Short mmCIF file of C-alpha atoms and ligand atoms in Angstrom, two decimals:
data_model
loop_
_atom_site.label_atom_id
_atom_site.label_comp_id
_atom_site.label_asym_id
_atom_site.label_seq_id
_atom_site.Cartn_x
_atom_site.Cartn_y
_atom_site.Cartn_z
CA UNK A 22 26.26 32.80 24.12
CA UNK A 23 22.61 33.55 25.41
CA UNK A 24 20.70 30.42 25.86
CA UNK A 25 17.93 30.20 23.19
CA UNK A 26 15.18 30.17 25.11
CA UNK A 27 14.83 30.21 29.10
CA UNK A 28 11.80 30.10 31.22
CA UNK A 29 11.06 31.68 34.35
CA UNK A 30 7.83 30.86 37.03
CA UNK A 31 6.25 29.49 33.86
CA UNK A 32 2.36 28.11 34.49
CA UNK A 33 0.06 27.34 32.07
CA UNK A 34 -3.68 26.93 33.02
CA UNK A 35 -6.53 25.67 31.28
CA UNK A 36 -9.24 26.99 33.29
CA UNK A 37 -8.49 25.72 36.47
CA UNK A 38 -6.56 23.00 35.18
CA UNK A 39 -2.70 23.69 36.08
CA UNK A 40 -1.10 21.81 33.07
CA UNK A 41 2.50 23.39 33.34
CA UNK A 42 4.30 24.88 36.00
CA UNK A 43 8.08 25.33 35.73
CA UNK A 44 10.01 27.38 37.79
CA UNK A 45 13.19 27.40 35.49
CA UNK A 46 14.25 26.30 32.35
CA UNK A 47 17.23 26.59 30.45
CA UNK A 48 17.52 25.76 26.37
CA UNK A 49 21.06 26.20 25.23
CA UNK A 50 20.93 26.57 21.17
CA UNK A 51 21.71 24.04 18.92
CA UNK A 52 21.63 20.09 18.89
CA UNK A 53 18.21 18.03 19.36
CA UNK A 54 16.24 17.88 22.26
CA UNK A 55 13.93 15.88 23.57
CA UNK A 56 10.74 16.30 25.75
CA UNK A 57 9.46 13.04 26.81
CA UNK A 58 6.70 12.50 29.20
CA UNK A 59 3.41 10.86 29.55
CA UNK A 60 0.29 11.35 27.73
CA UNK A 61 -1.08 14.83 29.24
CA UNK A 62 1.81 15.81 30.97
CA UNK A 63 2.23 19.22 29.73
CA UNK A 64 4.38 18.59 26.27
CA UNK A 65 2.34 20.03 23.62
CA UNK A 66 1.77 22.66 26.04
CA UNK A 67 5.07 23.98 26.58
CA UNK A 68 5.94 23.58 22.57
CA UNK A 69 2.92 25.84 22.26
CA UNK A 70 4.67 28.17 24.17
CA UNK A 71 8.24 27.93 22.66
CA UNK A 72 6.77 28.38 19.63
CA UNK A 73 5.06 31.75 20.51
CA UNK A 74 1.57 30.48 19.86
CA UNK A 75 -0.16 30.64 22.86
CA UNK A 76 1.41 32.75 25.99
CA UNK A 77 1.85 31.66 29.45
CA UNK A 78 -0.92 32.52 32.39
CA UNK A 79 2.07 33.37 34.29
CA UNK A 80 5.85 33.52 34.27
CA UNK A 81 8.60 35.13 31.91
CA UNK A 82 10.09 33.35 28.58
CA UNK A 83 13.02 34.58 27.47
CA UNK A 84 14.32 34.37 23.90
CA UNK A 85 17.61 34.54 22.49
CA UNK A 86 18.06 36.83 25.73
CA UNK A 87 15.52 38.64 25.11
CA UNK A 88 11.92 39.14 26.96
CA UNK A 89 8.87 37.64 24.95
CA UNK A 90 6.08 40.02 24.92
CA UNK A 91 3.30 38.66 23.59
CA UNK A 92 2.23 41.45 21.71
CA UNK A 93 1.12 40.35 17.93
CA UNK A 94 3.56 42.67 16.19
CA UNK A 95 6.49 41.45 18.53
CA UNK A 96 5.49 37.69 17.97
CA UNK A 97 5.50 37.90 13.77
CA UNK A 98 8.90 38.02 14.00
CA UNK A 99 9.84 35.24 16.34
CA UNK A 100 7.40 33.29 14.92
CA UNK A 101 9.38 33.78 11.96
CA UNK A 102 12.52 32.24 13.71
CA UNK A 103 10.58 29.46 15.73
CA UNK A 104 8.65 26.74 13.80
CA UNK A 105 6.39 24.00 15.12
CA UNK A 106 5.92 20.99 13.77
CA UNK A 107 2.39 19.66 14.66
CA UNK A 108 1.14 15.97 15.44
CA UNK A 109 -1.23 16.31 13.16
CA UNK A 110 -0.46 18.97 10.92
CA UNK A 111 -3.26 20.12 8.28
CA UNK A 112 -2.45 20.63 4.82
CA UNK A 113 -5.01 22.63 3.10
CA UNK A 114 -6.76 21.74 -0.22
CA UNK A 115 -4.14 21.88 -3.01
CA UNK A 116 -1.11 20.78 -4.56
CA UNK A 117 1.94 20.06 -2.15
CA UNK A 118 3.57 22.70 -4.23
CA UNK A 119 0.66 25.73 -3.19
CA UNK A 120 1.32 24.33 0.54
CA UNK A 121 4.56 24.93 0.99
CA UNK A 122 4.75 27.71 -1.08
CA UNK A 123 2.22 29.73 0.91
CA UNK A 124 4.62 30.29 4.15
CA UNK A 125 7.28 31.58 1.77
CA UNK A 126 4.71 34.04 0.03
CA UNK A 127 4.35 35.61 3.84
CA UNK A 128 7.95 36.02 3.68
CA UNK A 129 7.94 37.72 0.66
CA UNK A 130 9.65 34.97 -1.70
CA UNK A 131 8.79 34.91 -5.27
CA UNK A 132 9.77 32.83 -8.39
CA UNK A 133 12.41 31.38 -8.89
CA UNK A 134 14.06 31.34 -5.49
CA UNK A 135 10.92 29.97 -4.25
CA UNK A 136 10.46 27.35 -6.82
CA UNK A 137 13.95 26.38 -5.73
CA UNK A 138 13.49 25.99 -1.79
CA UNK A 139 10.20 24.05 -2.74
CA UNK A 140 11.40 21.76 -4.29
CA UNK A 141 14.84 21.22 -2.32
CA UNK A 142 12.91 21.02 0.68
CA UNK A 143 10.40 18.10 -0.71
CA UNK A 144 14.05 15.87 -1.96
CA UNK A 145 15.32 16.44 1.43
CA UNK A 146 12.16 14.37 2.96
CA UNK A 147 12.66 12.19 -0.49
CA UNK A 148 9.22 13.28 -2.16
CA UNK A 149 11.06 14.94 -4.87
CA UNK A 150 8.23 15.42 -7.92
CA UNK A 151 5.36 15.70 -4.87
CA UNK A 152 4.91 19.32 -5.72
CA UNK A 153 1.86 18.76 -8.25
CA UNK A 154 0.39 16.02 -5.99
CA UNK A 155 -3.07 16.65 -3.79
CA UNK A 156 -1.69 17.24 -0.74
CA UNK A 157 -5.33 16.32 0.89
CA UNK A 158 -4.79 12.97 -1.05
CA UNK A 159 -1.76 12.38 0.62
CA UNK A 160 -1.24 9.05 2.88
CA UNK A 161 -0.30 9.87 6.67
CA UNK A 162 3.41 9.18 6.22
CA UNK A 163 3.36 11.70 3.06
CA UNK A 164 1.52 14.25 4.51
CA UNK A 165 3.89 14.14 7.57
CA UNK A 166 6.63 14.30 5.45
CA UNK A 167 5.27 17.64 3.24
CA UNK A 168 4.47 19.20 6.58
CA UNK A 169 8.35 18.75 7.52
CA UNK A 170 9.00 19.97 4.14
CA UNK A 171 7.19 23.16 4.74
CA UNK A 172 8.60 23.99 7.45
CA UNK A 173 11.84 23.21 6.80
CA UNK A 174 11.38 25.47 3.14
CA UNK A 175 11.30 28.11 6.22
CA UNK A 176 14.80 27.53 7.18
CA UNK A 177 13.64 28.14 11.23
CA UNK A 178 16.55 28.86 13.79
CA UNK A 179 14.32 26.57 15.99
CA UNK A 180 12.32 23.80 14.48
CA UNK A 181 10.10 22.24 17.40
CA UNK A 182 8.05 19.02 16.24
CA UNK A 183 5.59 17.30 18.31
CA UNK A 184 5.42 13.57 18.08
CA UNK A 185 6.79 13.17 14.35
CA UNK A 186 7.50 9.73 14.45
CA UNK A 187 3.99 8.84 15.08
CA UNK A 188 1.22 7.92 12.99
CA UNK A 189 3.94 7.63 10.36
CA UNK A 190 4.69 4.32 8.20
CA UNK A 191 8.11 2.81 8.64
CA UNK A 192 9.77 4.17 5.50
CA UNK A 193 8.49 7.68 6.25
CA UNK A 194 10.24 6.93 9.58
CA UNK A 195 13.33 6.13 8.37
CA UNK A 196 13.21 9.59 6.56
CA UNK A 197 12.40 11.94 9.19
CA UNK A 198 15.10 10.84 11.05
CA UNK A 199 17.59 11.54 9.06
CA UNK A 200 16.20 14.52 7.87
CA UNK A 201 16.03 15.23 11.71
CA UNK A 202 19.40 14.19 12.48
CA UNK A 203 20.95 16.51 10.11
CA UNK A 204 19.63 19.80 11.54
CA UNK A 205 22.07 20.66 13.72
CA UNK A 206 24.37 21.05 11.00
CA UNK A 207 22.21 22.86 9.17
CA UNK A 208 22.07 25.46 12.41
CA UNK A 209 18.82 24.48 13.11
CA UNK A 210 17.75 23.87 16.89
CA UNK A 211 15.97 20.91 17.30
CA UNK A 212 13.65 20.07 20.52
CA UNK A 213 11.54 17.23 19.79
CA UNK A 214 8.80 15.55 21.53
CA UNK A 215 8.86 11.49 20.85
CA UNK A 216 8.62 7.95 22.57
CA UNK A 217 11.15 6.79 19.57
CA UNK A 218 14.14 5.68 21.21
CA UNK A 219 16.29 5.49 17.45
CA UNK A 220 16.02 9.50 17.30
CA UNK A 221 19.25 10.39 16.47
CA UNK A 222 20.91 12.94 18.96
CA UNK A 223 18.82 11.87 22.11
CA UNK A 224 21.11 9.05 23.12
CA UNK A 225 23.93 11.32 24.11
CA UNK A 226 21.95 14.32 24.03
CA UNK A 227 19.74 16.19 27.00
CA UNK A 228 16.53 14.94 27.79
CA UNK A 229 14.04 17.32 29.18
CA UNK A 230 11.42 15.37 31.00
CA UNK A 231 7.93 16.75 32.14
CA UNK A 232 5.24 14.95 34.86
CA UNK A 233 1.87 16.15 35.49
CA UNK A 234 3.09 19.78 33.91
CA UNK A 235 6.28 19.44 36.35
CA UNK A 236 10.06 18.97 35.05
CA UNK A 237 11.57 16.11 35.80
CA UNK A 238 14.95 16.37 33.84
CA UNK A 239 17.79 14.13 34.08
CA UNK A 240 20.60 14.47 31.70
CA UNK A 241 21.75 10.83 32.82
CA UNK A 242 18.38 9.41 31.00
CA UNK A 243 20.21 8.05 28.24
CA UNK A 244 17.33 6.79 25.66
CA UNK A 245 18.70 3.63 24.85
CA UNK A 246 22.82 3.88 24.16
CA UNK A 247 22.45 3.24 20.65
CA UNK A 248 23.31 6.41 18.26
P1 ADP B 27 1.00 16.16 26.30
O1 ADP B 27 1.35 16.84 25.01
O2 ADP B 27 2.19 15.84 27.14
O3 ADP B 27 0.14 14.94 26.08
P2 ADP B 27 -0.69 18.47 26.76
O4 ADP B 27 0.22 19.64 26.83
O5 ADP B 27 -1.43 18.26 25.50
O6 ADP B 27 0.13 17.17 27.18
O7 ADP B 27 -1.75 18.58 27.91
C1 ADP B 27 -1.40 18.86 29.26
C2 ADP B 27 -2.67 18.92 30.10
O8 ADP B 27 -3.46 20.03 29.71
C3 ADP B 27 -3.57 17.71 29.95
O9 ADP B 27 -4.18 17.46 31.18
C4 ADP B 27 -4.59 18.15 28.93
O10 ADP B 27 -5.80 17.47 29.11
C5 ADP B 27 -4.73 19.61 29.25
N1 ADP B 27 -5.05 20.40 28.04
C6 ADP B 27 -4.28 20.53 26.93
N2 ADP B 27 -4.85 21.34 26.03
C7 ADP B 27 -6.00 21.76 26.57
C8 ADP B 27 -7.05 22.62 26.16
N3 ADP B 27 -7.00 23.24 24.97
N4 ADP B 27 -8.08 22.82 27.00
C9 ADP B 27 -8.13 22.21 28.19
N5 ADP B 27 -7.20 21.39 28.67
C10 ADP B 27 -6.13 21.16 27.88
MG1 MG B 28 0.97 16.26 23.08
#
């Protein structure tokens, strides 16, 4: 099987600011992932890229064997396979329901089979009944919560979140890792930036490690041995 995604000479400038460089990189599909690494050391950057949002300044990514070219009509489609999960993501003004419904209205969903994945995906982070809510109203724990919602209402092949444990209460973060844990199972690829060391998966699972934009990877770097 192709790896899912795999990166070759990858930089990533901001200006003159080198904030990635990686010379390879292999994903293999399924499982969770993590990226761990410092504040600034290139993590939200290379999610960026995985998730076909912004391109590299130089360098080849690869996905599901095939060449990304970053050419809008090309990157609909992955983007359709690939979803990230912000730190802070934004839920516009509305009900939860008009939120998560609005990604599924791109995709050409209507009625009742969209009613349906709503509303499944808002039980499956426990806010069954949010859908009427405000989702600007929302605390910090809900809102992370609808925002995994949403994108799990897309059903992604990938689902790449960055930093979902913080900012979040503890009961919210009791949730999202479960919710988390069973992705894999649901065929959902998982790689996860987080400085949570109960994330289910990472303890046996590969760690991808970045420094100053650089990989340091071990797979020995066991987060903490408990699962
Ligand atoms: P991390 O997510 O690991 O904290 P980032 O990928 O956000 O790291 O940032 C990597 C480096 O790139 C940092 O030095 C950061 O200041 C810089 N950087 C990130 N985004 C931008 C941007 N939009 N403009 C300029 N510099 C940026
Ligand atoms: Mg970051």
């Amino acid at each position: 099987m192709a790896p899912i995604f795999r990166l070759e000479s990858v930089t990533r400038h901001y200006g003159e600011r080198l904030a990635l460089e990686i010379p390879e990189l292999v994903i293999e599909e399924g499982g969770i992932r993590s990226l761990s690494g410092p504040n600034g050391s290139g993590k939200s950057t290379l999610l960026g890229i995985l998730a076909f949002l912004s391109p590299p300044t130089s360098g080849v990514l690869y996905y599901d064997g095939k060449r990304v070219e970053w050419k809008e009509r090309s990157l609909v489609a992955l983007r359709r396979e690939v979803t990230l999960l912000h730190q802070s993501p934004y839920l516009f003004e509305g009900s939860v329901h008009a939120n998560i419904a609005f990604g599924l209205g791109i995709r050409g969903m209507r009625g009742e089979e969209k009613h349906g994945r709503i509303e499944e995906s808002l039980e499956t982070v426990g806010l069954g009944g949010f859908g009427h809510r405000r989702a600007r109203a929302l605390s910090g724990g809900e809102t992370q919560r609808v925002a995994l919602a949403r994108a799990l209402a897309l059903a992604p092949r990938v689902l790449l979140l960055d930093e979902p444990l913080a900012n979040v209460d503890r009961d919210s973060a009791v949730v999202i890792r479960a919710v988390i844990a069973g992705l894999p199972a649901r065929g959902t690829t998982v790689i996860m930036t987080t400085h949570d060391p109960d994330v289910p998966g990472c303890s046996n699972g590969e760690v991808i490690r970045l420094e100053e934009g650089r990989l340091s990877r071990s797979r020995d770097e066991v987060a903490t041995g408990r699962t």
